[in-house]
XYZ file of C-alpha atoms in Angstrom:
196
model
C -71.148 -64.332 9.193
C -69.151 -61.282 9.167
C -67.858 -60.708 6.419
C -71.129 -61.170 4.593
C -72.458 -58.921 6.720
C -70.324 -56.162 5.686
C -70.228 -57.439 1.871
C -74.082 -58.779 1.574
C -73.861 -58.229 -2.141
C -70.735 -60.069 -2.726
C -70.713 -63.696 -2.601
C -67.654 -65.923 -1.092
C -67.131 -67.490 -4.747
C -67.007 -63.659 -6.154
C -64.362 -62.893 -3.124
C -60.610 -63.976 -3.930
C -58.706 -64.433 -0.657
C -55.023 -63.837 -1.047
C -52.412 -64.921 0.902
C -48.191 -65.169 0.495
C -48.126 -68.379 1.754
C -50.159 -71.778 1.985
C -49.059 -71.845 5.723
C -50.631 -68.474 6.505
C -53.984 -70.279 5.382
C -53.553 -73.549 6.899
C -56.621 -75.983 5.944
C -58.922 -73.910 6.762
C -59.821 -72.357 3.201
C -59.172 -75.014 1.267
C -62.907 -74.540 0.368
C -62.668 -70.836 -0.660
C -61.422 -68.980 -3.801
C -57.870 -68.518 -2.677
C -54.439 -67.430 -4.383
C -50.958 -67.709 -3.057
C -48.923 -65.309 -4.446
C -45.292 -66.308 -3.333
C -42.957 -63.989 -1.447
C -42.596 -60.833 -2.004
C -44.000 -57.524 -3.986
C -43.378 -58.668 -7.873
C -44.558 -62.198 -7.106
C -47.671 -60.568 -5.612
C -48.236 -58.573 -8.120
C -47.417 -60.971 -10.975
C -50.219 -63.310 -9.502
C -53.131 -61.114 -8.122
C -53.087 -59.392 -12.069
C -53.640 -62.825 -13.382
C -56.206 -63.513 -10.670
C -58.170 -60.425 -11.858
C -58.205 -60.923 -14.932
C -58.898 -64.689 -14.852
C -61.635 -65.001 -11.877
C -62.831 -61.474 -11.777
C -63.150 -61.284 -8.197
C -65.380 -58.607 -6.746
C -63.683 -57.845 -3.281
C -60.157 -59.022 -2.615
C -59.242 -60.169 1.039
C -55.604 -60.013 1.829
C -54.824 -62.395 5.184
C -51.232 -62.946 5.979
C -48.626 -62.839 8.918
C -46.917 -59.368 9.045
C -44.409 -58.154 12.152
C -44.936 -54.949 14.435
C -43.370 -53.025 17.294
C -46.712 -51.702 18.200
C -48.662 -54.827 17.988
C -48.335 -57.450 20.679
C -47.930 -60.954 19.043
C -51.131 -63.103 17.728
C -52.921 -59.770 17.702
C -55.048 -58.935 14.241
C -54.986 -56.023 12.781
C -56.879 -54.221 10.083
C -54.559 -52.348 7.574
C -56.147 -49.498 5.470
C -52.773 -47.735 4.475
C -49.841 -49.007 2.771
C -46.013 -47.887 2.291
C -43.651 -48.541 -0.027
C -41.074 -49.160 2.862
C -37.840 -49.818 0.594
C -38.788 -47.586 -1.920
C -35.909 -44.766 -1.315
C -35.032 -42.673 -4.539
C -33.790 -39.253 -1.969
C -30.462 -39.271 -3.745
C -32.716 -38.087 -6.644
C -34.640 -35.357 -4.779
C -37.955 -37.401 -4.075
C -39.066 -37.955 -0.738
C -38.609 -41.412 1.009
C -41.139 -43.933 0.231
C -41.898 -41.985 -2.872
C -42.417 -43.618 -6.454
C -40.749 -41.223 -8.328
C -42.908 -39.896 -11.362
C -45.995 -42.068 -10.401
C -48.519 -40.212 -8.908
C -48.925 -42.541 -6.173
C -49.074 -40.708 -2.775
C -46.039 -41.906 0.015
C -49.258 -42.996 2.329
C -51.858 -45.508 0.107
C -54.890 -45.279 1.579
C -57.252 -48.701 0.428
C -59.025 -50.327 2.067
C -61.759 -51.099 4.287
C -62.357 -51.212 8.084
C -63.397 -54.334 10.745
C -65.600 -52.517 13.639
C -63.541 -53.801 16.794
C -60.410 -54.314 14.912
C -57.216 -51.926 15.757
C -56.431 -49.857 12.574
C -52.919 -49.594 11.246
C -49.985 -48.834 8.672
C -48.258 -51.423 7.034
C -45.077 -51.162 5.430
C -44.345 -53.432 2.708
C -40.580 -54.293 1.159
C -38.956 -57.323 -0.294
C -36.691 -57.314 3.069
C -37.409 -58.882 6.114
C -37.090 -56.264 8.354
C -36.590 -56.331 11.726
C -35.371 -52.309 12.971
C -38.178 -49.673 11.431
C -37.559 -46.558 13.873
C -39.278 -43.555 13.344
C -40.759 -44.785 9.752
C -44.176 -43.802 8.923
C -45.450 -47.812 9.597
C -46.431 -49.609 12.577
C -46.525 -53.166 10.822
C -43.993 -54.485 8.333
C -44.983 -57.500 5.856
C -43.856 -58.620 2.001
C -46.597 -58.058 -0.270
C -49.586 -56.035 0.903
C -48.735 -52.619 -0.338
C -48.780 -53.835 -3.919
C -52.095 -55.714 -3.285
C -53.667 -53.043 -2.313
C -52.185 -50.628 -5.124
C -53.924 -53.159 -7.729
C -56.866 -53.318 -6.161
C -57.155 -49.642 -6.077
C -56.155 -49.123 -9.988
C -59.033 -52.259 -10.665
C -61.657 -50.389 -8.697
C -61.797 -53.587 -6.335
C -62.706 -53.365 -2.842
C -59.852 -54.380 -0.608
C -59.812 -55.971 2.899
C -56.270 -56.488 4.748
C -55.587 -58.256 7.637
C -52.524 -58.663 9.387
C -51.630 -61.159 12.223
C -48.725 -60.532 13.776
C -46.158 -62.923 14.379
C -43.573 -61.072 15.543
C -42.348 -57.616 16.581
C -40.304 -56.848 13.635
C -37.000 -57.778 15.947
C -33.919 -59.191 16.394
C -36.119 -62.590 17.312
C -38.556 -62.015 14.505
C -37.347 -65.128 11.770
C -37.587 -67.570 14.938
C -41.266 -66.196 16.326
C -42.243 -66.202 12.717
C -41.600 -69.709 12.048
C -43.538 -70.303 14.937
C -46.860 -68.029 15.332
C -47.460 -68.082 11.671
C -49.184 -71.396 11.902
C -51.991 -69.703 14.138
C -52.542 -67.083 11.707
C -55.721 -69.034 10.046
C -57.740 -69.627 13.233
C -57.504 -66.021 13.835
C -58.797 -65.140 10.497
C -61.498 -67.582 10.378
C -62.024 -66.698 14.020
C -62.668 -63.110 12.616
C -64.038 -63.901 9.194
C -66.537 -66.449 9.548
C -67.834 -65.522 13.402
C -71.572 -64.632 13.695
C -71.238 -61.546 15.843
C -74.078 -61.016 18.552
Protein backbone atom coordinates (compact mmCIF):
# COMPACT_ATOMS: atom_id res chain seq x y z
CA UNK A 1 0.00 0.00 0.00
CA UNK A 2 1.33 3.31 -0.76
CA UNK A 3 1.07 5.28 1.61
CA UNK A 4 2.60 2.84 4.04
CA UNK A 5 5.19 2.56 1.91
CA UNK A 6 6.21 6.04 2.15
CA UNK A 7 5.14 6.27 6.02
CA UNK A 8 6.28 2.52 7.19
CA UNK A 9 6.62 3.85 10.70
CA UNK A 10 3.32 5.44 10.95
CA UNK A 11 0.34 3.39 11.32
CA UNK A 12 -3.25 4.23 9.60
CA UNK A 13 -4.81 4.60 13.27
CA UNK A 14 -1.74 7.17 14.10
CA UNK A 15 -2.67 9.01 10.56
CA UNK A 16 -5.72 11.57 10.81
CA UNK A 17 -7.21 12.08 7.34
CA UNK A 18 -8.85 15.44 6.97
CA UNK A 19 -11.26 16.46 4.74
CA UNK A 20 -13.90 19.77 4.40
CA UNK A 21 -16.56 17.73 3.60
CA UNK A 22 -18.16 14.16 4.21
CA UNK A 23 -18.88 14.14 0.38
CA UNK A 24 -15.22 14.61 -0.55
CA UNK A 25 -14.75 11.18 1.40
CA UNK A 26 -17.68 9.34 0.29
CA UNK A 27 -17.88 5.75 2.11
CA UNK A 28 -14.87 4.90 1.45
CA UNK A 29 -13.06 5.87 4.87
CA UNK A 30 -15.59 5.33 7.00
CA UNK A 31 -13.04 2.83 8.49
CA UNK A 32 -10.14 5.34 8.94
CA UNK A 33 -9.33 8.08 11.52
CA UNK A 34 -11.01 10.91 9.71
CA UNK A 35 -12.10 14.64 10.60
CA UNK A 36 -14.35 16.95 8.71
CA UNK A 37 -13.55 20.24 9.36
CA UNK A 38 -16.47 22.31 7.76
CA UNK A 39 -15.94 25.04 5.18
CA UNK A 40 -13.57 27.23 5.22
CA UNK A 41 -10.05 28.42 6.96
CA UNK A 42 -11.32 29.16 10.78
CA UNK A 43 -13.52 26.06 10.73
CA UNK A 44 -10.40 24.16 9.62
CA UNK A 45 -8.43 25.40 11.90
CA UNK A 46 -10.84 25.36 14.85
CA UNK A 47 -11.14 21.48 14.25
CA UNK A 48 -7.67 20.08 13.14
CA UNK A 49 -6.27 21.98 16.74
CA UNK A 50 -8.74 19.91 18.59
CA UNK A 51 -7.84 16.87 16.51
CA UNK A 52 -4.18 17.31 17.60
CA UNK A 53 -4.54 17.70 20.67
CA UNK A 54 -7.21 15.02 21.23
CA UNK A 55 -5.91 11.99 18.87
CA UNK A 56 -2.34 13.00 18.51
CA UNK A 57 -2.02 12.03 15.06
CA UNK A 58 1.44 11.43 13.69
CA UNK A 59 1.06 12.42 9.90
CA UNK A 60 -1.94 14.41 8.77
CA UNK A 61 -3.43 13.67 5.20
CA UNK A 62 -5.41 16.47 3.75
CA UNK A 63 -7.83 14.99 0.66
CA UNK A 64 -10.36 17.35 -0.69
CA UNK A 65 -11.80 18.82 -4.04
CA UNK A 66 -9.95 22.10 -4.95
CA UNK A 67 -10.43 24.07 -8.60
CA UNK A 68 -7.53 24.93 -11.16
CA UNK A 69 -6.88 26.60 -14.50
CA UNK A 70 -3.88 24.48 -14.95
CA UNK A 71 -5.30 21.22 -13.96
CA UNK A 72 -7.64 19.40 -16.28
CA UNK A 73 -10.73 18.12 -14.28
CA UNK A 74 -10.62 14.67 -12.13
CA UNK A 75 -6.87 15.12 -12.23
CA UNK A 76 -4.93 14.69 -8.59
CA UNK A 77 -2.58 16.70 -7.57
CA UNK A 78 0.00 16.83 -4.85
CA UNK A 79 0.20 20.29 -3.08
CA UNK A 80 3.46 21.11 -1.14
CA UNK A 81 2.95 25.01 -1.02
CA UNK A 82 0.23 27.02 0.28
CA UNK A 83 -1.06 30.80 -0.11
CA UNK A 84 -2.95 32.84 1.81
CA UNK A 85 -4.96 33.88 -1.39
CA UNK A 86 -7.35 36.60 0.32
CA UNK A 87 -4.97 37.68 2.63
CA UNK A 88 -4.33 41.41 1.14
CA UNK A 89 -3.11 44.02 3.83
CA UNK A 90 -1.05 46.34 0.63
CA UNK A 91 -2.98 49.38 1.76
CA UNK A 92 -0.69 48.92 4.83
CA UNK A 93 2.63 48.49 2.99
CA UNK A 94 2.88 44.55 3.19
CA UNK A 95 3.05 42.59 0.22
CA UNK A 96 -0.05 40.62 -1.09
CA UNK A 97 -0.64 37.37 0.47
CA UNK A 98 1.41 38.56 3.36
CA UNK A 99 0.40 38.05 7.17
CA UNK A 100 1.40 41.15 8.36
CA UNK A 101 3.75 40.87 11.53
CA UNK A 102 3.76 36.97 11.45
CA UNK A 103 6.72 35.67 10.20
CA UNK A 104 5.04 33.41 7.93
CA UNK A 105 6.60 33.55 4.40
CA UNK A 106 3.85 34.66 1.29
CA UNK A 107 4.80 30.96 -0.22
CA UNK A 108 4.27 27.98 2.76
CA UNK A 109 6.20 25.37 1.85
CA UNK A 110 4.78 21.83 3.86
CA UNK A 111 4.47 19.13 2.81
CA UNK A 112 5.40 16.02 1.26
CA UNK A 113 5.63 14.61 -2.32
CA UNK A 114 3.67 11.43 -4.29
CA UNK A 115 6.41 10.04 -6.96
CA UNK A 116 4.15 10.23 -10.23
CA UNK A 117 1.93 12.86 -8.89
CA UNK A 118 2.03 16.55 -10.63
CA UNK A 119 3.28 19.07 -7.95
CA UNK A 120 1.48 22.31 -7.34
CA UNK A 121 0.42 25.66 -5.47
CA UNK A 122 -2.68 25.95 -3.83
CA UNK A 123 -4.30 28.99 -2.89
CA UNK A 124 -6.56 28.92 -0.06
CA UNK A 125 -9.42 31.78 0.88
CA UNK A 126 -12.83 31.70 2.41
CA UNK A 127 -14.15 32.74 -1.27
CA UNK A 128 -15.03 30.60 -3.89
CA UNK A 129 -13.10 31.81 -6.49
CA UNK A 130 -13.46 31.41 -9.86
CA UNK A 131 -10.89 34.35 -11.84
CA UNK A 132 -7.11 33.95 -10.19
CA UNK A 133 -4.94 35.63 -13.11
CA UNK A 134 -1.49 36.07 -12.69
CA UNK A 135 -1.62 35.02 -8.75
CA UNK A 136 1.17 33.05 -7.46
CA UNK A 137 -1.38 29.63 -7.34
CA UNK A 138 -2.29 27.16 -9.81
CA UNK A 139 -5.13 25.49 -7.60
CA UNK A 140 -7.65 27.33 -5.46
CA UNK A 141 -9.53 25.41 -2.45
CA UNK A 142 -11.07 26.56 1.25
CA UNK A 143 -9.01 25.21 3.88
CA UNK A 144 -5.64 23.70 3.01
CA UNK A 145 -3.33 26.58 3.59
CA UNK A 146 -4.28 26.67 7.26
CA UNK A 147 -3.90 22.84 7.50
CA UNK A 148 -0.82 22.86 6.47
CA UNK A 149 0.32 26.04 8.61
CA UNK A 150 -0.73 23.83 11.81
CA UNK A 151 0.83 21.04 10.84
CA UNK A 152 4.00 22.86 10.31
CA UNK A 153 3.87 24.84 13.86
CA UNK A 154 2.98 20.94 15.48
CA UNK A 155 6.01 19.45 13.78
CA UNK A 156 3.46 17.01 11.95
CA UNK A 157 4.15 15.61 8.68
CA UNK A 158 1.66 16.81 6.12
CA UNK A 159 0.31 15.15 2.92
CA UNK A 160 -2.17 17.25 0.54
CA UNK A 161 -4.03 16.14 -2.15
CA UNK A 162 -6.14 17.95 -4.36
CA UNK A 163 -8.71 16.62 -6.94
CA UNK A 164 -9.89 18.93 -9.07
CA UNK A 165 -13.33 19.49 -9.79
CA UNK A 166 -13.32 22.32 -11.65
CA UNK A 167 -11.21 25.00 -13.36
CA UNK A 168 -11.75 27.73 -10.97
CA UNK A 169 -14.43 29.31 -13.69
CA UNK A 170 -17.37 30.86 -14.50
CA UNK A 171 -18.88 26.99 -14.52
CA UNK A 172 -16.98 26.02 -11.43
CA UNK A 173 -20.20 25.85 -8.56
CA UNK A 174 -22.08 23.57 -11.26
CA UNK A 175 -18.84 21.10 -12.13
CA UNK A 176 -18.26 21.14 -8.44
CA UNK A 177 -21.48 19.83 -7.43
CA UNK A 178 -20.87 17.30 -9.81
CA UNK A 179 -17.10 15.85 -9.90
CA UNK A 180 -16.77 16.17 -6.22
CA UNK A 181 -18.48 12.89 -5.67
CA UNK A 182 -15.49 11.10 -7.57
CA UNK A 183 -13.02 12.68 -5.46
CA UNK A 184 -12.76 9.44 -3.00
CA UNK A 185 -12.10 6.77 -5.65
CA UNK A 186 -9.30 8.85 -6.77
CA UNK A 187 -7.81 9.07 -3.41
CA UNK A 188 -8.24 5.58 -2.47
CA UNK A 189 -7.24 4.83 -6.04
CA UNK A 190 -3.93 6.65 -5.04
CA UNK A 191 -3.76 5.90 -1.36
CA UNK A 192 -4.40 2.40 -0.90
CA UNK A 193 -2.91 1.01 -4.54
CA UNK A 194 -0.03 -1.53 -4.27
CA UNK A 195 2.28 -0.02 -6.84
CA UNK A 196 4.34 -2.60 -9.03
Amino acid sequence: MMLTQKFPDISLDDTLFVFALEAEAGELFTELNTLFTGIGKVNAAIALTKAIHQRKPRLIVNLGSAGSRGHGKGALVCCTRFVQRDMDVTPLGFARYETPLAGIPVLLEHGELIAGLPQGTCGSGDNFETSHGDAPYEIVDMEAYVLALIARNEGIPFLCLKYISDDAGSDAADDWSVQVHLAAEAFKRVLFSNPG
